[in-house]
Amino acid sequence: MPLVSMRQLLDEAAKGGYGVGAFNVNDMEQIQAIMMAAKQTKSPVIVQASRGARAFAEDLYLFRLIQAAAELNPDIPIAMHQDHGNSFETCRSAIALGYTSVMMDGSLKEDGKTPSTFEENVAVTRKVVEYAHERGVTVEGEIGVLGGVEDGHGAGGSGLEHITDPDQAVEFAERTGVDALAIAIGTSHGAYKFTKKPDGSVLKMDVLIAIHKRLPNTHLVMHGSSSVPKELQDIVNQYGGKLKQTWGVPIEEIQLGIRNGVRKVNVDTDNRLAITGAIRKVFAETPEKFDPRDYMKPAREAMAKVVAERMTEFGQAGHAGDYKPIPITEIAKGYADGSLDTRPSLAASR
Ligand SMILES: [Zn+2]
């Protein structure tokens, strides 16, 4: 099946009341791990690549691998998404390759580090929305600034410094027309998200709930939402790793988000930990081995296991066959005639 519009995937998730994991990929084994999990759990899926991933794997290698995944798994809807686009050009080049969704993260300037002004964010995001929607491609924006740094992208800090203001989120959705919106509620990128199990003082689920009430048609996105389970940290450390103890976003908080408008949940760190733990284990237990397949195979299996667990926990499991993919060209018509317009003022008048 051809790659699917992320908008369709998220609209279906909203109808079904579930969330969809968006898993980052850099290489063949990670793509295979996601597809193994999707097949096993019968899940629609979002595969995403950061700018760092596109540079590491080279655009064409990575995109052809995604196309292979789609061809080999005709029963599974797959959306291909640019994670944290830093400029119009990054988004344009992803669309030119065939990505069906892009994130324009205008919360930061093009350097991917310095927080931008609200007006700068609106302007660049709107430009991407106009270009992408004409081509039937979905757009995710970001308002507020996430904490931490991943793949060289991020403002750093704790995640509490730029929590999304609900009034600004509404104005941003109105002025840009984004399909999906990443909001900052205290989460951070990377492994070190929280120094203790997060509670309401550091994870602002009330802000998320307030935004969803006012933007019921804009799909909310949780970034930095790995759970960083202790078991995965322990395996890495048991076999020679030196991770400091850390806490991620508990699954039950993500599930609370999903009950309140979260449709896309970004997970990367948990998969990185699973892969590294599995490879370390092989190296530690059988140091005589030197065939990369001897450790890449268990690494792939370890990631597939984590992804399958998340798919079940987010509720997307079992939904792969619910709907027929709408061609991107048809989606473009929906944007052109206004039927896919999510802007709050239009939703109120419908
Ligand atoms: Zn992110």
Tab-separated table of C-alpha atoms and ligand atoms in Angstrom:
chain	number	residue	atom	x	y	z
A	1	MET	CA	0.000	0.000	0.000
A	2	PRO	CA	1.276	3.528	-0.719
A	3	LEU	CA	2.303	5.655	2.246
A	4	VAL	CA	-0.731	7.076	4.009
A	5	SER	CA	-1.562	10.643	4.991
A	6	MET	CA	-0.769	11.124	8.675
A	7	ARG	CA	-3.900	13.260	8.901
A	8	GLN	CA	-6.068	10.303	7.894
A	9	LEU	CA	-4.258	8.061	10.363
A	10	LEU	CA	-4.831	10.560	13.196
A	11	ASP	CA	-8.459	11.291	12.215
A	12	GLU	CA	-9.115	7.546	12.419
A	13	ALA	CA	-7.344	7.394	15.785
A	14	ALA	CA	-9.590	10.199	17.046
A	15	LYS	CA	-12.689	8.302	15.888
A	16	GLY	CA	-11.433	5.161	17.597
A	17	GLY	CA	-10.258	6.966	20.725
A	18	TYR	CA	-6.687	5.696	20.583
A	19	GLY	CA	-3.169	7.088	20.163
A	20	VAL	CA	-0.565	6.205	17.538
A	21	GLY	CA	3.106	5.789	18.375
A	22	ALA	CA	5.542	7.684	16.167
A	23	PHE	CA	8.830	5.823	16.215
A	24	ASN	CA	12.124	7.266	15.014
A	25	VAL	CA	14.260	5.404	12.509
A	26	ASN	CA	17.824	5.713	11.265
A	27	ASP	CA	18.475	2.368	9.625
A	28	MET	CA	17.016	-0.816	8.196
A	29	GLU	CA	16.912	-2.757	11.460
A	30	GLN	CA	14.836	-0.092	13.221
A	31	ILE	CA	12.368	0.029	10.331
A	32	GLN	CA	12.134	-3.759	10.371
A	33	ALA	CA	11.613	-3.753	14.152
A	34	ILE	CA	8.676	-1.354	13.814
A	35	MET	CA	7.135	-3.396	11.010
A	36	MET	CA	7.563	-6.643	12.963
A	37	ALA	CA	5.673	-5.048	15.864
A	38	ALA	CA	3.002	-3.504	13.614
A	39	LYS	CA	2.387	-6.822	11.890
A	40	GLN	CA	2.231	-8.729	15.153
A	41	THR	CA	-0.203	-6.268	16.771
A	42	LYS	CA	-2.060	-5.287	13.548
A	43	SER	CA	-1.311	-1.609	14.110
A	44	PRO	CA	-1.327	1.436	11.850
A	45	VAL	CA	1.962	3.224	12.397
A	46	ILE	CA	3.875	6.477	12.049
A	47	VAL	CA	7.531	6.168	11.129
A	48	GLN	CA	9.547	9.340	11.542
A	49	ALA	CA	12.991	10.626	10.674
A	50	SER	CA	14.769	13.572	12.217
A	51	ARG	CA	17.165	15.758	10.276
A	52	GLY	CA	19.949	13.833	11.984
A	53	ALA	CA	18.513	10.544	10.737
A	54	ARG	CA	18.212	11.835	7.188
A	55	ALA	CA	21.845	12.928	7.285
A	56	PHE	CA	23.054	9.691	8.910
A	57	ALA	CA	21.273	7.291	6.557
A	58	GLU	CA	21.203	9.583	3.512
A	59	ASP	CA	17.770	10.611	2.269
A	60	LEU	CA	17.419	8.124	-0.505
A	61	TYR	CA	18.546	5.036	1.421
A	62	LEU	CA	16.132	5.840	4.231
A	63	PHE	CA	13.185	6.647	2.005
A	64	ARG	CA	13.631	3.560	-0.156
A	65	LEU	CA	13.658	1.436	3.013
A	66	ILE	CA	10.324	2.972	4.047
A	67	GLN	CA	8.930	2.248	0.597
A	68	ALA	CA	10.087	-1.351	0.978
A	69	ALA	CA	8.323	-1.540	4.345
A	70	ALA	CA	5.099	-0.306	2.732
A	71	GLU	CA	5.408	-2.755	-0.161
A	72	LEU	CA	6.119	-5.720	2.104
A	73	ASN	CA	3.264	-4.862	4.473
A	74	PRO	CA	0.265	-4.054	2.266
A	75	ASP	CA	-2.190	-4.454	5.152
A	76	ILE	CA	-0.577	-1.887	7.429
A	77	PRO	CA	-1.178	1.861	7.015
A	78	ILE	CA	2.181	3.651	7.322
A	79	ALA	CA	2.671	7.418	7.461
A	80	MET	CA	6.184	8.771	6.905
A	81	HIS	CA	6.885	11.892	8.906
A	82	GLN	CA	9.676	14.472	9.099
A	83	ASP	CA	10.422	14.938	12.800
A	84	HIS	CA	11.359	18.483	13.924
A	85	GLY	CA	11.780	20.247	10.606
A	86	ASN	CA	13.766	23.409	11.330
A	87	SER	CA	12.917	25.357	8.169
A	88	PHE	CA	10.643	25.543	5.157
A	89	GLU	CA	13.449	23.992	3.099
A	90	THR	CA	13.740	20.905	5.341
A	91	CYS	CA	9.987	20.332	5.023
A	92	ARG	CA	9.981	20.999	1.288
A	93	SER	CA	12.769	18.478	0.696
A	94	ALA	CA	10.965	15.822	2.777
A	95	ILE	CA	7.795	16.365	0.741
A	96	ALA	CA	9.825	16.138	-2.485
A	97	LEU	CA	11.105	12.718	-1.359
A	98	GLY	CA	7.562	11.494	-0.696
A	99	TYR	CA	7.048	11.954	3.054
A	100	THR	CA	3.322	12.157	3.795
A	101	SER	CA	3.729	14.388	6.836
A	102	VAL	CA	6.110	17.035	8.128
A	103	MET	CA	6.697	18.765	11.409
A	104	MET	CA	7.586	22.417	11.139
A	105	ASP	CA	9.057	23.166	14.536
A	106	GLY	CA	8.936	26.945	14.421
A	107	SER	CA	9.187	27.150	18.208
A	108	LEU	CA	12.921	27.316	17.617
A	109	LYS	CA	14.850	29.368	15.107
A	110	GLU	CA	16.475	27.635	12.137
A	111	ASP	CA	19.532	26.776	14.274
A	112	GLY	CA	17.272	24.325	16.144
A	113	LYS	CA	18.382	25.775	19.502
A	114	THR	CA	17.208	29.348	20.051
A	115	PRO	CA	13.543	29.903	20.962
A	116	SER	CA	11.783	32.004	18.299
A	117	THR	CA	9.076	34.628	18.743
A	118	PHE	CA	5.406	33.695	18.419
A	119	GLU	CA	5.097	35.761	15.219
A	120	GLU	CA	8.132	34.048	13.642
A	121	ASN	CA	6.648	30.659	14.518
A	122	VAL	CA	3.249	31.533	12.996
A	123	ALA	CA	4.819	32.876	9.795
A	124	VAL	CA	7.072	29.911	8.973
A	125	THR	CA	4.481	27.321	10.013
A	126	ARG	CA	1.753	28.939	7.893
A	127	LYS	CA	4.099	28.943	4.905
A	128	VAL	CA	4.718	25.206	5.335
A	129	VAL	CA	0.984	24.499	5.817
A	130	GLU	CA	0.093	26.238	2.539
A	131	TYR	CA	2.786	24.351	0.617
A	132	ALA	CA	2.120	20.961	2.241
A	133	HIS	CA	-1.683	21.019	2.113
A	134	GLU	CA	-1.645	21.805	-1.595
A	135	ARG	CA	0.122	18.467	-1.950
A	136	GLY	CA	-2.050	16.576	0.528
A	137	VAL	CA	0.727	16.408	3.111
A	138	THR	CA	0.000	16.705	6.841
A	139	VAL	CA	1.627	19.360	9.044
A	140	GLU	CA	2.485	19.215	12.727
A	141	GLY	CA	3.443	22.476	14.451
A	142	GLU	CA	4.860	23.179	17.887
A	143	ILE	CA	3.908	25.865	20.371
A	144	GLY	CA	5.851	26.265	23.586
A	145	VAL	CA	9.352	24.784	23.792
A	146	LEU	CA	10.251	21.262	24.856
A	147	GLY	CA	13.144	20.614	27.186
A	148	GLY	CA	16.321	18.705	26.476
A	149	VAL	CA	18.282	18.079	23.304
A	150	GLU	CA	18.117	15.153	20.906
A	151	ASP	CA	20.030	14.730	17.653
A	152	GLY	CA	21.428	18.218	18.209
A	153	HIS	CA	17.911	19.641	18.204
A	154	GLY	CA	16.427	21.389	21.219
A	155	ALA	CA	16.673	24.386	23.493
A	156	GLY	CA	18.008	22.362	26.424
A	157	GLY	CA	16.674	23.148	29.875
A	158	SER	CA	14.184	21.302	32.041
A	159	GLY	CA	11.036	21.447	29.945
A	160	LEU	CA	9.310	23.694	32.451
A	161	GLU	CA	10.733	26.930	31.071
A	162	HIS	CA	8.373	27.364	28.110
A	163	ILE	CA	5.126	25.550	28.956
A	164	THR	CA	2.469	26.088	26.270
A	165	ASP	CA	-0.040	28.841	27.012
A	166	PRO	CA	-3.550	27.604	26.011
A	167	ASP	CA	-4.590	31.033	24.606
A	168	GLN	CA	-1.516	31.053	22.386
A	169	ALA	CA	-2.182	27.474	21.290
A	170	VAL	CA	-5.670	28.480	20.115
A	171	GLU	CA	-4.372	31.559	18.274
A	172	PHE	CA	-1.591	29.477	16.720
A	173	ALA	CA	-4.025	26.813	15.471
A	174	GLU	CA	-6.303	29.516	14.048
A	175	ARG	CA	-3.583	31.388	12.225
A	176	THR	CA	-1.637	28.402	10.882
A	177	GLY	CA	-4.260	25.698	10.221
A	178	VAL	CA	-1.944	22.895	11.388
A	179	ASP	CA	-3.349	19.359	11.508
A	180	ALA	CA	-1.466	18.375	14.632
A	181	LEU	CA	0.109	20.357	17.409
A	182	ALA	CA	3.014	19.494	19.685
A	183	ILE	CA	2.645	21.179	23.027
A	184	ALA	CA	5.124	21.659	25.848
A	185	ILE	CA	3.824	20.257	29.131
A	186	GLY	CA	7.104	19.582	30.912
A	187	THR	CA	8.479	16.688	28.865
A	188	SER	CA	12.001	16.684	27.488
A	189	HIS	CA	13.864	14.933	24.720
A	190	GLY	CA	16.548	12.378	25.533
A	191	ALA	CA	16.961	9.870	28.343
A	192	TYR	CA	17.128	12.318	31.259
A	193	LYS	CA	13.604	13.658	31.456
A	194	PHE	CA	12.814	13.714	35.172
A	195	THR	CA	14.934	13.245	38.289
A	196	LYS	CA	12.086	11.466	40.095
A	197	LYS	CA	8.782	9.872	39.132
A	198	PRO	CA	6.958	12.880	37.612
A	199	ASP	CA	3.904	14.343	39.322
A	200	GLY	CA	1.728	17.402	38.610
A	201	SER	CA	4.515	19.775	39.591
A	202	VAL	CA	6.641	18.784	36.586
A	203	LEU	CA	4.216	17.131	34.141
A	204	LYS	CA	1.416	19.532	33.278
A	205	MET	CA	-1.389	17.233	32.152
A	206	ASP	CA	-3.913	19.925	33.237
A	207	VAL	CA	-2.496	22.229	30.539
A	208	LEU	CA	-2.936	19.489	27.938
A	209	ILE	CA	-6.537	18.899	29.005
A	210	ALA	CA	-7.299	22.660	28.880
A	211	ILE	CA	-5.856	22.918	25.338
A	212	HIS	CA	-7.817	19.912	24.073
A	213	LYS	CA	-11.099	21.400	25.364
A	214	ARG	CA	-10.477	24.514	23.278
A	215	LEU	CA	-8.997	22.760	20.224
A	216	PRO	CA	-11.051	19.576	19.889
A	217	ASN	CA	-10.236	19.178	16.170
A	218	THR	CA	-6.476	19.638	16.320
A	219	HIS	CA	-4.649	16.407	17.071
A	220	LEU	CA	-2.304	16.849	20.018
A	221	VAL	CA	1.198	15.393	19.980
A	222	MET	CA	3.276	14.367	22.970
A	223	HIS	CA	7.020	14.630	22.373
A	224	GLY	CA	9.702	13.307	24.660
A	225	SER	CA	7.286	10.554	25.653
A	226	SER	CA	9.490	7.576	26.181
A	227	SER	CA	8.745	5.890	29.482
A	228	VAL	CA	12.416	5.042	30.081
A	229	PRO	CA	11.498	1.910	32.067
A	230	LYS	CA	13.916	0.800	34.753
A	231	GLU	CA	14.278	-2.679	33.186
A	232	LEU	CA	15.727	-1.182	29.998
A	233	GLN	CA	18.128	1.030	31.951
A	234	ASP	CA	19.152	-1.960	34.072
A	235	ILE	CA	20.051	-4.162	31.095
A	236	VAL	CA	22.322	-1.440	29.709
A	237	ASN	CA	24.026	-0.949	33.077
A	238	GLN	CA	24.217	-4.664	33.895
A	239	TYR	CA	26.396	-5.184	30.828
A	240	GLY	CA	28.821	-2.321	31.325
A	241	GLY	CA	26.728	0.781	30.575
A	242	LYS	CA	26.821	3.843	32.810
A	243	LEU	CA	23.375	5.409	32.660
A	244	LYS	CA	22.355	7.583	35.585
A	245	GLN	CA	18.976	6.601	36.997
A	246	THR	CA	16.195	8.587	35.366
A	247	TRP	CA	12.423	8.684	34.905
A	248	GLY	CA	10.400	9.084	31.728
A	249	VAL	CA	6.714	9.717	31.145
A	250	PRO	CA	4.671	6.967	32.838
A	251	ILE	CA	2.402	5.005	30.492
A	252	GLU	CA	-0.657	5.931	32.570
A	253	GLU	CA	0.032	9.655	31.984
A	254	ILE	CA	0.289	9.036	28.237
A	255	GLN	CA	-2.984	7.118	28.392
A	256	LEU	CA	-4.577	10.057	30.246
A	257	GLY	CA	-3.329	12.244	27.387
A	258	ILE	CA	-4.835	9.880	24.823
A	259	ARG	CA	-8.206	10.197	26.572
A	260	ASN	CA	-7.782	13.963	26.153
A	261	GLY	CA	-6.910	14.488	22.503
A	262	VAL	CA	-3.365	13.116	22.201
A	263	ARG	CA	-3.216	11.157	18.924
A	264	LYS	CA	0.528	10.991	18.224
A	265	VAL	CA	3.034	9.857	20.813
A	266	ASN	CA	6.725	10.207	19.984
A	267	VAL	CA	8.968	7.427	21.257
A	268	ASP	CA	12.683	7.206	20.554
A	269	THR	CA	14.726	6.839	23.747
A	270	ASP	CA	13.089	3.555	24.825
A	271	ASN	CA	14.048	1.965	21.508
A	272	ARG	CA	17.601	3.273	21.735
A	273	LEU	CA	17.918	1.760	25.200
A	274	ALA	CA	16.486	-1.587	24.060
A	275	ILE	CA	18.936	-1.793	21.144
A	276	THR	CA	21.950	-0.774	23.205
A	277	GLY	CA	21.066	-3.165	26.029
A	278	ALA	CA	20.732	-6.094	23.622
A	279	ILE	CA	24.033	-5.348	21.892
A	280	ARG	CA	25.879	-4.884	25.189
A	281	LYS	CA	24.518	-8.224	26.388
A	282	VAL	CA	25.914	-10.078	23.349
A	283	PHE	CA	29.267	-8.311	23.645
A	284	ALA	CA	29.520	-9.067	27.368
A	285	GLU	CA	28.391	-12.697	27.207
A	286	THR	CA	30.067	-13.755	23.966
A	287	PRO	CA	33.060	-11.482	23.389
A	288	GLU	CA	34.383	-13.891	20.752
A	289	LYS	CA	31.568	-12.969	18.338
A	290	PHE	CA	32.258	-10.509	15.566
A	291	ASP	CA	29.499	-10.991	12.976
A	292	PRO	CA	27.282	-7.883	13.195
A	293	ARG	CA	24.223	-10.066	12.621
A	294	ASP	CA	24.932	-11.797	15.925
A	295	TYR	CA	24.076	-8.592	17.793
A	296	MET	CA	21.888	-6.715	15.304
A	297	LYS	CA	19.318	-9.517	15.295
A	298	PRO	CA	18.733	-9.496	19.078
A	299	ALA	CA	18.857	-5.681	18.981
A	300	ARG	CA	16.104	-5.641	16.368
A	301	GLU	CA	14.062	-8.109	18.392
A	302	ALA	CA	14.485	-6.060	21.575
A	303	MET	CA	13.235	-2.942	19.818
A	304	ALA	CA	10.298	-4.811	18.241
A	305	LYS	CA	9.254	-5.973	21.701
A	306	VAL	CA	9.228	-2.419	23.097
A	307	VAL	CA	7.362	-1.076	20.052
A	308	ALA	CA	4.725	-3.830	20.261
A	309	GLU	CA	4.200	-3.036	23.955
A	310	ARG	CA	3.704	0.662	23.190
A	311	MET	CA	1.303	-0.117	20.334
A	312	THR	CA	-0.821	-2.131	22.726
A	313	GLU	CA	-0.611	0.480	25.488
A	314	PHE	CA	-1.484	3.379	23.160
A	315	GLY	CA	-4.496	1.445	21.813
A	316	GLN	CA	-3.530	1.394	18.121
A	317	ALA	CA	-3.190	-2.427	18.167
A	318	GLY	CA	-5.882	-4.161	16.119
A	319	HIS	CA	-6.794	-1.052	14.093
A	320	ALA	CA	-4.679	-1.606	10.955
A	321	GLY	CA	-7.610	-2.924	8.957
A	322	ASP	CA	-10.249	-0.382	10.041
A	323	TYR	CA	-10.032	1.836	6.997
A	324	LYS	CA	-8.933	2.165	3.395
A	325	PRO	CA	-6.163	4.657	2.730
A	326	ILE	CA	-7.287	7.771	0.868
A	327	PRO	CA	-4.808	8.777	-1.860
A	328	ILE	CA	-2.793	11.880	-1.017
A	329	THR	CA	-4.264	13.617	-4.085
A	330	GLU	CA	-7.757	13.190	-2.614
A	331	ILE	CA	-6.553	14.504	0.747
A	332	ALA	CA	-5.267	17.599	-1.086
A	333	LYS	CA	-8.791	18.193	-2.428
A	334	GLY	CA	-10.135	18.015	1.128
A	335	TYR	CA	-7.759	20.778	2.184
A	336	ALA	CA	-8.649	22.844	-0.899
A	337	ASP	CA	-12.417	22.644	-0.380
A	338	GLY	CA	-12.145	23.306	3.357
A	339	SER	CA	-13.544	19.969	4.514
A	340	LEU	CA	-10.255	19.141	6.272
A	341	ASP	CA	-9.839	22.608	7.777
A	342	THR	CA	-9.355	22.350	11.546
A	343	ARG	CA	-9.192	26.035	12.432
A	344	PRO	CA	-11.227	26.563	15.615
A	345	SER	CA	-13.347	29.438	14.223
A	346	LEU	CA	-14.460	27.317	11.258
A	347	ALA	CA	-15.161	24.295	13.447
A	348	ALA	CA	-17.425	26.487	15.596
A	349	SER	CA	-19.402	27.658	12.553
A	350	ARG	CA	-19.866	24.161	11.109
B	1	ZN	ZN	10.372	15.951	19.595
